[in-house]
């Protein structure tokens, strides 16, 4: 398993822990998808982990420092008149799941940095909200044996 895969698995595990029973404000951890594009009401509540592009300023092959971007999207039913209320709860749950644990991901990463949040505009007539945080994760990998 590559370091990038191991990081995605760890993020998935943390997202699966998001439940009201575990002290969170939502149950978005009931379903966690890695990269799923289409969602419908049967998939809710859920988290979708979207992996963005990675970047490296390093010229080294064996000790290449890489920064990978992960967008963690929470999707849930909401009050159609006040969707941001649930959106803020989702953002708080996502932050708590990532940053209350070991942010070295068992010494796999050098840095896990918060890179922002978003609450998506709700489509007219829908009782659904999507909110996300973006994190930047830096790690060292051997490009010849990722």
mmCIF file of N, CA and C in Angstrom:
data_model
loop_
_atom_site.group_PDB
_atom_site.id
_atom_site.type_symbol
_atom_site.label_atom_id
_atom_site.label_comp_id
_atom_site.label_asym_id
_atom_site.label_seq_id
_atom_site.Cartn_x
_atom_site.Cartn_y
_atom_site.Cartn_z
ATOM 1 N N UNK A 1 0.858 -1.171 0.000
ATOM 2 C CA UNK A 1 0.000 0.000 0.000
ATOM 3 C C UNK A 1 0.907 1.238 0.000
ATOM 4 N N UNK A 2 0.600 2.195 -0.856
ATOM 5 C CA UNK A 2 1.386 3.431 -0.909
ATOM 6 C C UNK A 2 1.077 4.310 0.299
ATOM 7 N N UNK A 3 1.942 5.290 0.543
ATOM 8 C CA UNK A 3 1.686 6.217 1.649
ATOM 9 C C UNK A 3 0.394 6.974 1.409
ATOM 10 N N UNK A 4 0.146 7.389 0.160
ATOM 11 C CA UNK A 4 -1.091 8.099 -0.152
ATOM 12 C C UNK A 4 -2.313 7.233 0.155
ATOM 13 N N UNK A 5 -2.238 5.951 -0.170
ATOM 14 C CA UNK A 5 -3.345 5.028 0.135
ATOM 15 C C UNK A 5 -3.526 4.871 1.640
ATOM 16 N N UNK A 6 -2.419 4.746 2.371
ATOM 17 C CA UNK A 6 -2.488 4.601 3.830
ATOM 18 C C UNK A 6 -3.114 5.840 4.471
ATOM 19 N N UNK A 7 -2.787 7.011 3.954
ATOM 20 C CA UNK A 7 -3.374 8.250 4.482
ATOM 21 C C UNK A 7 -4.876 8.271 4.210
ATOM 22 N N UNK A 8 -5.288 7.892 3.002
ATOM 23 C CA UNK A 8 -6.711 7.856 2.664
ATOM 24 C C UNK A 8 -7.469 6.870 3.555
ATOM 25 N N UNK A 9 -6.862 5.736 3.852
ATOM 26 C CA UNK A 9 -7.495 4.748 4.736
ATOM 27 C C UNK A 9 -7.645 5.321 6.144
ATOM 28 N N UNK A 10 -6.624 6.018 6.637
ATOM 29 C CA UNK A 10 -6.704 6.630 7.977
ATOM 30 C C UNK A 10 -7.772 7.717 8.024
ATOM 31 N N UNK A 11 -7.843 8.537 6.988
ATOM 32 C CA UNK A 11 -8.885 9.569 6.934
ATOM 33 C C UNK A 11 -10.259 8.906 6.931
ATOM 34 N N UNK A 12 -10.415 7.843 6.147
ATOM 35 C CA UNK A 12 -11.684 7.111 6.101
ATOM 36 C C UNK A 12 -12.074 6.612 7.488
ATOM 37 N N UNK A 13 -11.128 6.037 8.188
ATOM 38 C CA UNK A 13 -11.394 5.525 9.532
ATOM 39 C C UNK A 13 -11.867 6.634 10.467
ATOM 40 N N UNK A 14 -11.229 7.784 10.388
ATOM 41 C CA UNK A 14 -11.637 8.906 11.251
ATOM 42 C C UNK A 14 -13.031 9.394 10.892
ATOM 43 N N UNK A 15 -13.342 9.432 9.604
ATOM 44 C CA UNK A 15 -14.664 9.888 9.164
ATOM 45 C C UNK A 15 -15.751 8.910 9.615
ATOM 46 N N UNK A 16 -15.442 7.602 9.603
ATOM 47 C CA UNK A 16 -16.418 6.597 10.023
ATOM 48 C C UNK A 16 -16.783 6.721 11.501
ATOM 49 N N UNK A 17 -15.951 7.377 12.271
ATOM 50 C CA UNK A 17 -16.235 7.573 13.691
ATOM 51 C C UNK A 17 -17.186 8.709 13.993
ATOM 52 N N UNK A 18 -17.559 9.487 12.979
ATOM 53 C CA UNK A 18 -18.442 10.634 13.209
ATOM 54 C C UNK A 18 -19.878 10.153 13.384
ATOM 55 N N UNK A 19 -20.318 10.174 14.626
ATOM 56 C CA UNK A 19 -21.710 9.819 14.942
ATOM 57 C C UNK A 19 -22.108 10.522 16.226
ATOM 58 N N UNK A 20 -23.379 10.711 16.367
ATOM 59 C CA UNK A 20 -23.895 11.334 17.593
ATOM 60 C C UNK A 20 -23.531 10.465 18.792
ATOM 61 N N UNK A 21 -23.586 9.159 18.627
ATOM 62 C CA UNK A 21 -23.236 8.247 19.719
ATOM 63 C C UNK A 21 -21.782 8.418 20.174
ATOM 64 N N UNK A 22 -20.913 8.873 19.266
ATOM 65 C CA UNK A 22 -19.501 9.079 19.601
ATOM 66 C C UNK A 22 -19.192 10.510 20.036
ATOM 67 N N UNK A 23 -20.231 11.309 20.288
ATOM 68 C CA UNK A 23 -20.023 12.670 20.781
ATOM 69 C C UNK A 23 -19.960 13.746 19.717
ATOM 70 N N UNK A 24 -20.294 13.412 18.500
ATOM 71 C CA UNK A 24 -20.332 14.394 17.421
ATOM 72 C C UNK A 24 -21.744 14.966 17.304
ATOM 73 N N UNK A 25 -21.911 15.994 16.484
ATOM 74 C CA UNK A 25 -23.212 16.646 16.331
ATOM 75 C C UNK A 25 -24.054 16.024 15.220
ATOM 76 N N UNK A 26 -23.421 15.234 14.331
ATOM 77 C CA UNK A 26 -24.143 14.628 13.216
ATOM 78 C C UNK A 26 -23.777 13.145 13.109
ATOM 79 N N UNK A 27 -24.467 12.469 12.201
ATOM 80 C CA UNK A 27 -24.190 11.059 11.917
ATOM 81 C C UNK A 27 -23.616 10.880 10.509
ATOM 82 N N UNK A 28 -22.874 11.871 10.015
ATOM 83 C CA UNK A 28 -22.372 11.798 8.640
ATOM 84 C C UNK A 28 -21.389 10.654 8.422
ATOM 85 N N UNK A 29 -20.829 10.100 9.480
ATOM 86 C CA UNK A 29 -19.896 8.984 9.345
ATOM 87 C C UNK A 29 -20.583 7.654 9.067
ATOM 88 N N UNK A 30 -21.903 7.663 8.971
ATOM 89 C CA UNK A 30 -22.643 6.415 8.714
ATOM 90 C C UNK A 30 -22.216 5.772 7.393
ATOM 91 N N UNK A 31 -21.889 6.605 6.416
ATOM 92 C CA UNK A 31 -21.400 6.134 5.121
ATOM 93 C C UNK A 31 -20.233 7.014 4.719
ATOM 94 N N UNK A 32 -19.138 6.395 4.349
ATOM 95 C CA UNK A 32 -17.964 7.155 3.909
ATOM 96 C C UNK A 32 -17.541 6.615 2.557
ATOM 97 N N UNK A 33 -17.440 7.525 1.602
ATOM 98 C CA UNK A 33 -17.076 7.157 0.234
ATOM 99 C C UNK A 33 -15.769 7.846 -0.135
ATOM 100 N N UNK A 34 -14.918 7.135 -0.836
ATOM 101 C CA UNK A 34 -13.669 7.717 -1.342
ATOM 102 C C UNK A 34 -13.838 8.007 -2.827
ATOM 103 N N UNK A 35 -14.162 9.266 -3.125
ATOM 104 C CA UNK A 35 -14.238 9.714 -4.508
ATOM 105 C C UNK A 35 -15.591 9.573 -5.188
ATOM 106 N N UNK A 36 -16.624 9.166 -4.478
ATOM 107 C CA UNK A 36 -17.951 8.989 -5.096
ATOM 108 C C UNK A 36 -18.468 10.333 -5.611
ATOM 109 N N UNK A 37 -18.912 10.349 -6.868
ATOM 110 C CA UNK A 37 -19.379 11.593 -7.472
ATOM 111 C C UNK A 37 -20.873 11.803 -7.318
ATOM 112 N N UNK A 38 -21.656 10.794 -7.613
ATOM 113 C CA UNK A 38 -23.115 10.953 -7.566
ATOM 114 C C UNK A 38 -23.664 10.462 -6.238
ATOM 115 N N UNK A 39 -24.486 11.309 -5.654
ATOM 116 C CA UNK A 39 -25.159 10.951 -4.411
ATOM 117 C C UNK A 39 -26.651 11.147 -4.596
ATOM 118 N N UNK A 40 -27.431 10.328 -3.925
ATOM 119 C CA UNK A 40 -28.867 10.569 -3.846
ATOM 120 C C UNK A 40 -29.279 10.408 -2.388
ATOM 121 N N UNK A 41 -30.541 10.604 -2.109
ATOM 122 C CA UNK A 41 -31.005 10.592 -0.717
ATOM 123 C C UNK A 41 -30.723 9.279 -0.002
ATOM 124 N N UNK A 42 -30.606 8.177 -0.725
ATOM 125 C CA UNK A 42 -30.336 6.897 -0.074
ATOM 126 C C UNK A 42 -28.899 6.826 0.448
ATOM 127 N N UNK A 43 -28.027 7.716 -0.003
ATOM 128 C CA UNK A 43 -26.634 7.746 0.444
ATOM 129 C C UNK A 43 -26.428 8.620 1.681
ATOM 130 N N UNK A 44 -27.465 9.312 2.129
ATOM 131 C CA UNK A 44 -27.317 10.284 3.216
ATOM 132 C C UNK A 44 -27.678 9.697 4.563
ATOM 133 N N UNK A 45 -27.098 10.208 5.635
ATOM 134 C CA UNK A 45 -25.974 11.147 5.683
ATOM 135 C C UNK A 45 -24.677 10.440 5.282
ATOM 136 N N UNK A 46 -23.696 11.233 4.829
ATOM 137 C CA UNK A 46 -22.449 10.617 4.404
ATOM 138 C C UNK A 46 -21.302 11.621 4.378
ATOM 139 N N UNK A 47 -20.116 11.069 4.199
ATOM 140 C CA UNK A 47 -18.908 11.846 3.940
ATOM 141 C C UNK A 47 -18.329 11.328 2.634
ATOM 142 N N UNK A 48 -17.875 12.253 1.786
ATOM 143 C CA UNK A 48 -17.147 11.892 0.574
ATOM 144 C C UNK A 48 -15.744 12.473 0.702
ATOM 145 N N UNK A 49 -14.753 11.622 0.520
ATOM 146 C CA UNK A 49 -13.358 12.056 0.552
ATOM 147 C C UNK A 49 -12.911 12.244 -0.897
ATOM 148 N N UNK A 50 -12.584 13.486 -1.222
ATOM 149 C CA UNK A 50 -12.135 13.824 -2.568
ATOM 150 C C UNK A 50 -10.646 14.125 -2.492
ATOM 151 N N UNK A 51 -9.863 13.392 -3.246
ATOM 152 C CA UNK A 51 -8.420 13.613 -3.257
ATOM 153 C C UNK A 51 -8.075 14.564 -4.389
ATOM 154 N N UNK A 52 -7.455 15.681 -4.013
ATOM 155 C CA UNK A 52 -7.028 16.649 -5.011
ATOM 156 C C UNK A 52 -5.637 16.321 -5.528
ATOM 157 N N UNK A 53 -5.110 17.230 -6.292
ATOM 158 C CA UNK A 53 -3.761 17.063 -6.832
ATOM 159 C C UNK A 53 -2.746 17.172 -5.704
ATOM 160 N N UNK A 54 -1.628 16.503 -5.902
ATOM 161 C CA UNK A 54 -0.537 16.694 -4.952
ATOM 162 C C UNK A 54 0.562 17.503 -5.623
ATOM 163 N N UNK A 55 1.500 17.961 -4.812
ATOM 164 C CA UNK A 55 2.546 18.848 -5.301
ATOM 165 C C UNK A 55 3.834 18.545 -4.555
ATOM 166 N N UNK A 56 4.941 18.778 -5.244
ATOM 167 C CA UNK A 56 6.232 18.602 -4.599
ATOM 168 C C UNK A 56 7.217 19.609 -5.169
ATOM 169 N N UNK A 57 7.979 20.213 -4.287
ATOM 170 C CA UNK A 57 9.056 21.089 -4.709
ATOM 171 C C UNK A 57 10.385 20.376 -4.656
ATOM 172 N N UNK A 58 10.354 19.112 -4.296
ATOM 173 C CA UNK A 58 11.576 18.338 -4.092
ATOM 174 C C UNK A 58 12.054 17.710 -5.397
ATOM 175 N N UNK A 59 13.356 17.667 -5.557
ATOM 176 C CA UNK A 59 13.959 16.994 -6.705
ATOM 177 C C UNK A 59 14.463 15.605 -6.331
ATOM 178 N N UNK A 60 14.274 15.222 -5.088
ATOM 179 C CA UNK A 60 14.785 13.935 -4.619
ATOM 180 C C UNK A 60 13.803 12.813 -4.950
ATOM 181 N N UNK A 61 14.347 11.687 -5.304
ATOM 182 C CA UNK A 61 13.502 10.534 -5.623
ATOM 183 C C UNK A 61 13.199 9.729 -4.364
ATOM 184 N N UNK A 62 14.193 9.501 -3.531
ATOM 185 C CA UNK A 62 14.010 8.630 -2.361
ATOM 186 C C UNK A 62 13.395 9.343 -1.167
ATOM 187 N N UNK A 63 13.560 10.643 -1.073
ATOM 188 C CA UNK A 63 13.006 11.408 0.041
ATOM 189 C C UNK A 63 12.247 12.616 -0.497
ATOM 190 N N UNK A 64 11.257 12.353 -1.288
ATOM 191 C CA UNK A 64 10.486 13.417 -1.921
ATOM 192 C C UNK A 64 9.384 13.891 -0.976
ATOM 193 N N UNK A 65 9.433 15.158 -0.622
ATOM 194 C CA UNK A 65 8.366 15.722 0.218
ATOM 195 C C UNK A 65 7.188 16.066 -0.692
ATOM 196 N N UNK A 66 6.047 15.503 -0.364
ATOM 197 C CA UNK A 66 4.840 15.671 -1.163
ATOM 198 C C UNK A 66 3.753 16.286 -0.300
ATOM 199 N N UNK A 67 2.975 17.200 -0.877
ATOM 200 C CA UNK A 67 1.813 17.748 -0.181
ATOM 201 C C UNK A 67 0.574 17.350 -0.976
ATOM 202 N N UNK A 68 -0.316 16.635 -0.336
ATOM 203 C CA UNK A 68 -1.553 16.170 -0.961
ATOM 204 C C UNK A 68 -2.735 16.914 -0.360
ATOM 205 N N UNK A 69 -3.695 17.234 -1.206
ATOM 206 C CA UNK A 69 -4.894 17.955 -0.777
ATOM 207 C C UNK A 69 -6.057 16.970 -0.693
ATOM 208 N N UNK A 70 -6.779 17.037 0.412
ATOM 209 C CA UNK A 70 -7.969 16.214 0.609
ATOM 210 C C UNK A 70 -9.133 17.132 0.945
ATOM 211 N N UNK A 71 -10.242 16.969 0.224
ATOM 212 C CA UNK A 71 -11.467 17.681 0.566
ATOM 213 C C UNK A 71 -12.399 16.666 1.205
ATOM 214 N N UNK A 72 -12.857 16.974 2.390
ATOM 215 C CA UNK A 72 -13.761 16.102 3.134
ATOM 216 C C UNK A 72 -15.130 16.752 3.117
ATOM 217 N N UNK A 73 -16.063 16.132 2.401
ATOM 218 C CA UNK A 73 -17.403 16.690 2.230
ATOM 219 C C UNK A 73 -18.402 15.923 3.073
ATOM 220 N N UNK A 74 -19.161 16.642 3.894
ATOM 221 C CA UNK A 74 -20.256 16.037 4.638
ATOM 222 C C UNK A 74 -21.576 16.412 3.994
ATOM 223 N N UNK A 75 -22.484 15.455 3.884
ATOM 224 C CA UNK A 75 -23.792 15.672 3.268
ATOM 225 C C UNK A 75 -24.870 15.184 4.228
ATOM 226 N N UNK A 76 -25.900 16.000 4.438
ATOM 227 C CA UNK A 76 -26.952 15.621 5.388
ATOM 228 C C UNK A 76 -28.263 16.332 5.065
ATOM 229 N N UNK A 77 -29.322 15.809 5.649
ATOM 230 C CA UNK A 77 -30.633 16.446 5.578
ATOM 231 C C UNK A 77 -30.601 17.685 6.467
ATOM 232 N N UNK A 78 -31.316 18.744 6.048
ATOM 233 C CA UNK A 78 -31.308 19.983 6.833
ATOM 234 C C UNK A 78 -32.680 20.642 6.800
ATOM 235 N N UNK A 79 -32.829 21.665 7.593
ATOM 236 C CA UNK A 79 -33.997 22.542 7.545
ATOM 237 C C UNK A 79 -33.817 23.406 6.292
ATOM 238 N N UNK A 80 -34.732 23.330 5.325
ATOM 239 C CA UNK A 80 -34.544 24.081 4.086
ATOM 240 C C UNK A 80 -34.490 25.593 4.282
ATOM 241 N N UNK A 81 -35.025 26.082 5.392
ATOM 242 C CA UNK A 81 -34.969 27.523 5.661
ATOM 243 C C UNK A 81 -33.656 27.943 6.312
ATOM 244 N N UNK A 82 -32.945 27.002 6.918
ATOM 245 C CA UNK A 82 -31.694 27.308 7.622
ATOM 246 C C UNK A 82 -30.641 26.221 7.385
ATOM 247 N N UNK A 83 -30.263 25.985 6.133
ATOM 248 C CA UNK A 83 -29.325 24.900 5.844
ATOM 249 C C UNK A 83 -27.946 25.126 6.459
ATOM 250 N N UNK A 84 -27.556 26.363 6.648
ATOM 251 C CA UNK A 84 -26.224 26.628 7.207
ATOM 252 C C UNK A 84 -26.077 26.122 8.633
ATOM 253 N N UNK A 85 -27.184 25.989 9.361
ATOM 254 C CA UNK A 85 -27.092 25.484 10.734
ATOM 255 C C UNK A 85 -26.475 24.086 10.753
ATOM 256 N N UNK A 86 -26.971 23.204 9.905
ATOM 257 C CA UNK A 86 -26.411 21.858 9.812
ATOM 258 C C UNK A 86 -25.046 21.919 9.136
ATOM 259 N N UNK A 87 -24.872 22.830 8.191
ATOM 260 C CA UNK A 87 -23.573 22.992 7.537
ATOM 261 C C UNK A 87 -22.466 23.284 8.529
ATOM 262 N N UNK A 88 -22.736 24.155 9.492
ATOM 263 C CA UNK A 88 -21.733 24.464 10.520
ATOM 264 C C UNK A 88 -21.449 23.257 11.416
ATOM 265 N N UNK A 89 -22.475 22.464 11.703
ATOM 266 C CA UNK A 89 -22.270 21.249 12.495
ATOM 267 C C UNK A 89 -21.388 20.253 11.744
ATOM 268 N N UNK A 90 -21.612 20.136 10.446
ATOM 269 C CA UNK A 90 -20.796 19.240 9.625
ATOM 270 C C UNK A 90 -19.340 19.684 9.639
ATOM 271 N N UNK A 91 -19.105 20.981 9.424
ATOM 272 C CA UNK A 91 -17.737 21.506 9.422
ATOM 273 C C UNK A 91 -17.061 21.216 10.761
ATOM 274 N N UNK A 92 -17.770 21.460 11.848
ATOM 275 C CA UNK A 92 -17.196 21.218 13.181
ATOM 276 C C UNK A 92 -16.870 19.734 13.369
ATOM 277 N N UNK A 93 -17.751 18.854 12.920
ATOM 278 C CA UNK A 93 -17.495 17.413 13.053
ATOM 279 C C UNK A 93 -16.284 16.970 12.234
ATOM 280 N N UNK A 94 -16.156 17.487 11.021
ATOM 281 C CA UNK A 94 -15.020 17.129 10.180
ATOM 282 C C UNK A 94 -13.707 17.597 10.807
ATOM 283 N N UNK A 95 -13.688 18.831 11.311
ATOM 284 C CA UNK A 95 -12.484 19.354 11.974
ATOM 285 C C UNK A 95 -12.126 18.505 13.191
ATOM 286 N N UNK A 96 -13.123 18.211 14.009
ATOM 287 C CA UNK A 96 -12.884 17.430 15.221
ATOM 288 C C UNK A 96 -12.323 16.048 14.879
ATOM 289 N N UNK A 97 -12.875 15.402 13.866
ATOM 290 C CA UNK A 97 -12.427 14.050 13.501
ATOM 291 C C UNK A 97 -10.976 14.042 13.032
ATOM 292 N N UNK A 98 -10.571 15.055 12.313
ATOM 293 C CA UNK A 98 -9.198 15.099 11.808
ATOM 294 C C UNK A 98 -8.225 15.594 12.863
ATOM 295 N N UNK A 99 -8.552 16.686 13.528
ATOM 296 C CA UNK A 99 -7.565 17.376 14.348
ATOM 297 C C UNK A 99 -7.575 17.031 15.838
ATOM 298 N N UNK A 100 -8.512 16.210 16.302
ATOM 299 C CA UNK A 100 -8.478 15.834 17.719
ATOM 300 C C UNK A 100 -7.648 14.580 17.943
ATOM 301 N N UNK A 101 -7.284 13.916 16.876
ATOM 302 C CA UNK A 101 -6.462 12.711 17.000
ATOM 303 C C UNK A 101 -5.000 13.014 16.704
ATOM 304 N N UNK A 102 -4.259 11.978 16.484
ATOM 305 C CA UNK A 102 -2.843 12.084 16.148
ATOM 306 C C UNK A 102 -2.715 12.660 14.741
ATOM 307 N N UNK A 103 -2.269 13.920 14.637
ATOM 308 C CA UNK A 103 -2.210 14.540 13.313
ATOM 309 C C UNK A 103 -0.968 14.132 12.519
ATOM 310 N N UNK A 104 -0.154 13.244 13.077
ATOM 311 C CA UNK A 104 0.931 12.658 12.286
ATOM 312 C C UNK A 104 0.466 11.371 11.613
ATOM 313 N N UNK A 105 -0.789 10.985 11.869
ATOM 314 C CA UNK A 105 -1.377 9.773 11.295
ATOM 315 C C UNK A 105 -0.436 8.586 11.517
ATOM 316 N N UNK A 106 -0.111 8.366 12.780
ATOM 317 C CA UNK A 106 0.799 7.283 13.176
ATOM 318 C C UNK A 106 2.185 7.447 12.563
ATOM 319 N N UNK A 107 2.663 8.680 12.578
ATOM 320 C CA UNK A 107 4.002 9.046 12.066
ATOM 321 C C UNK A 107 4.148 8.825 10.564
ATOM 322 N N UNK A 108 3.032 8.819 9.852
ATOM 323 C CA UNK A 108 3.055 8.692 8.397
ATOM 324 C C UNK A 108 3.223 10.058 7.738
ATOM 325 N N UNK A 109 2.716 11.125 8.377
ATOM 326 C CA UNK A 109 2.765 12.455 7.772
ATOM 327 C C UNK A 109 3.601 13.414 8.601
ATOM 328 N N UNK A 110 4.161 14.401 7.907
ATOM 329 C CA UNK A 110 4.944 15.441 8.570
ATOM 330 C C UNK A 110 4.056 16.544 9.111
ATOM 331 N N UNK A 111 3.009 16.874 8.355
ATOM 332 C CA UNK A 111 2.136 17.988 8.718
ATOM 333 C C UNK A 111 0.744 17.748 8.151
ATOM 334 N N UNK A 112 -0.251 18.088 8.936
ATOM 335 C CA UNK A 112 -1.636 18.078 8.473
ATOM 336 C C UNK A 112 -2.163 19.475 8.758
ATOM 337 N N UNK A 113 -2.413 20.224 7.693
ATOM 338 C CA UNK A 113 -2.765 21.636 7.820
ATOM 339 C C UNK A 113 -4.198 21.879 7.357
ATOM 340 N N UNK A 114 -4.939 22.660 8.143
ATOM 341 C CA UNK A 114 -6.286 23.079 7.772
ATOM 342 C C UNK A 114 -6.161 24.118 6.656
ATOM 343 N N UNK A 115 -6.894 23.918 5.561
ATOM 344 C CA UNK A 115 -6.781 24.815 4.413
ATOM 345 C C UNK A 115 -8.092 25.517 4.072
ATOM 346 N N UNK A 116 -9.111 25.402 4.917
ATOM 347 C CA UNK A 116 -10.348 26.150 4.698
ATOM 348 C C UNK A 116 -11.590 25.281 4.737
ATOM 349 N N UNK A 117 -12.724 25.968 4.645
ATOM 350 C CA UNK A 117 -14.016 25.279 4.686
ATOM 351 C C UNK A 117 -14.986 25.912 3.709
ATOM 352 N N UNK A 118 -16.064 25.199 3.433
ATOM 353 C CA UNK A 118 -17.087 25.699 2.523
ATOM 354 C C UNK A 118 -18.429 25.102 2.925
ATOM 355 N N UNK A 119 -19.464 25.912 2.835
ATOM 356 C CA UNK A 119 -20.839 25.418 2.954
ATOM 357 C C UNK A 119 -21.482 25.742 1.616
ATOM 358 N N UNK A 120 -21.878 24.707 0.902
ATOM 359 C CA UNK A 120 -22.388 24.888 -0.455
ATOM 360 C C UNK A 120 -23.777 25.509 -0.440
ATOM 361 N N UNK A 121 -24.055 26.372 -1.424
ATOM 362 C CA UNK A 121 -25.419 26.902 -1.548
ATOM 363 C C UNK A 121 -26.393 25.752 -1.795
ATOM 364 N N UNK A 122 -27.521 25.814 -1.142
ATOM 365 C CA UNK A 122 -28.524 24.758 -1.268
ATOM 366 C C UNK A 122 -29.354 24.996 -2.524
ATOM 367 N N UNK A 123 -29.649 23.908 -3.232
ATOM 368 C CA UNK A 123 -30.524 24.017 -4.384
ATOM 369 C C UNK A 123 -31.940 24.297 -3.913
ATOM 370 N N UNK A 124 -32.634 25.151 -4.631
ATOM 371 C CA UNK A 124 -33.998 25.530 -4.266
ATOM 372 C C UNK A 124 -34.876 24.293 -4.115
ATOM 373 N N UNK A 125 -35.600 24.237 -2.995
ATOM 374 C CA UNK A 125 -36.554 23.168 -2.754
ATOM 375 C C UNK A 125 -35.986 21.911 -2.131
ATOM 376 N N UNK A 126 -34.677 21.834 -1.954
ATOM 377 C CA UNK A 126 -34.081 20.640 -1.373
ATOM 378 C C UNK A 126 -33.782 20.836 0.109
ATOM 379 N N UNK A 127 -33.931 19.766 0.855
ATOM 380 C CA UNK A 127 -33.627 19.780 2.283
ATOM 381 C C UNK A 127 -32.291 19.099 2.533
ATOM 382 N N UNK A 128 -31.322 19.375 1.686
ATOM 383 C CA UNK A 128 -30.000 18.765 1.776
ATOM 384 C C UNK A 128 -28.951 19.858 1.885
ATOM 385 N N UNK A 129 -27.904 19.587 2.655
ATOM 386 C CA UNK A 129 -26.794 20.530 2.739
ATOM 387 C C UNK A 129 -25.490 19.757 2.584
ATOM 388 N N UNK A 130 -24.527 20.428 1.955
ATOM 389 C CA UNK A 130 -23.185 19.878 1.819
ATOM 390 C C UNK A 130 -22.209 20.913 2.367
ATOM 391 N N UNK A 131 -21.306 20.460 3.202
ATOM 392 C CA UNK A 131 -20.280 21.334 3.760
ATOM 393 C C UNK A 131 -18.977 20.562 3.747
ATOM 394 N N UNK A 132 -17.872 21.283 3.647
ATOM 395 C CA UNK A 132 -16.600 20.587 3.529
ATOM 396 C C UNK A 132 -15.475 21.349 4.203
ATOM 397 N N UNK A 133 -14.418 20.599 4.494
ATOM 398 C CA UNK A 133 -13.160 21.217 4.869
ATOM 399 C C UNK A 133 -12.105 20.682 3.912
ATOM 400 N N UNK A 134 -11.051 21.457 3.769
ATOM 401 C CA UNK A 134 -9.927 21.023 2.961
ATOM 402 C C UNK A 134 -8.711 20.950 3.861
ATOM 403 N N UNK A 135 -7.967 19.864 3.721
ATOM 404 C CA UNK A 135 -6.734 19.718 4.481
ATOM 405 C C UNK A 135 -5.581 19.464 3.512
ATOM 406 N N UNK A 136 -4.417 19.934 3.902
ATOM 407 C CA UNK A 136 -3.196 19.685 3.140
ATOM 408 C C UNK A 136 -2.313 18.792 4.003
ATOM 409 N N UNK A 137 -1.931 17.651 3.458
ATOM 410 C CA UNK A 137 -1.160 16.662 4.200
ATOM 411 C C UNK A 137 0.200 16.519 3.533
ATOM 412 N N UNK A 138 1.265 16.753 4.298
ATOM 413 C CA UNK A 138 2.630 16.629 3.782
ATOM 414 C C UNK A 138 3.278 15.351 4.304
ATOM 415 N N UNK A 139 3.954 14.650 3.414
ATOM 416 C CA UNK A 139 4.640 13.414 3.793
ATOM 417 C C UNK A 139 5.843 13.220 2.885
ATOM 418 N N UNK A 140 6.744 12.347 3.301
ATOM 419 C CA UNK A 140 7.922 12.025 2.509
ATOM 420 C C UNK A 140 7.711 10.638 1.924
ATOM 421 N N UNK A 141 7.976 10.521 0.628
ATOM 422 C CA UNK A 141 7.839 9.213 -0.005
ATOM 423 C C UNK A 141 9.006 8.948 -0.944
ATOM 424 N N UNK A 142 9.229 7.695 -1.185
ATOM 425 C CA UNK A 142 10.213 7.253 -2.156
ATOM 426 C C UNK A 142 9.445 7.082 -3.466
ATOM 427 N N UNK A 143 9.720 7.927 -4.441
ATOM 428 C CA UNK A 143 8.966 7.880 -5.685
ATOM 429 C C UNK A 143 9.152 6.574 -6.456
ATOM 430 N N UNK A 144 10.268 5.915 -6.231
ATOM 431 C CA UNK A 144 10.523 4.633 -6.892
ATOM 432 C C UNK A 144 9.790 3.480 -6.213
ATOM 433 N N UNK A 145 9.327 3.721 -4.987
ATOM 434 C CA UNK A 145 8.580 2.702 -4.236
ATOM 435 C C UNK A 145 7.580 3.411 -3.326
ATOM 436 N N UNK A 146 6.533 3.991 -3.932
ATOM 437 C CA UNK A 146 5.590 4.817 -3.162
ATOM 438 C C UNK A 146 4.813 4.019 -2.142
#
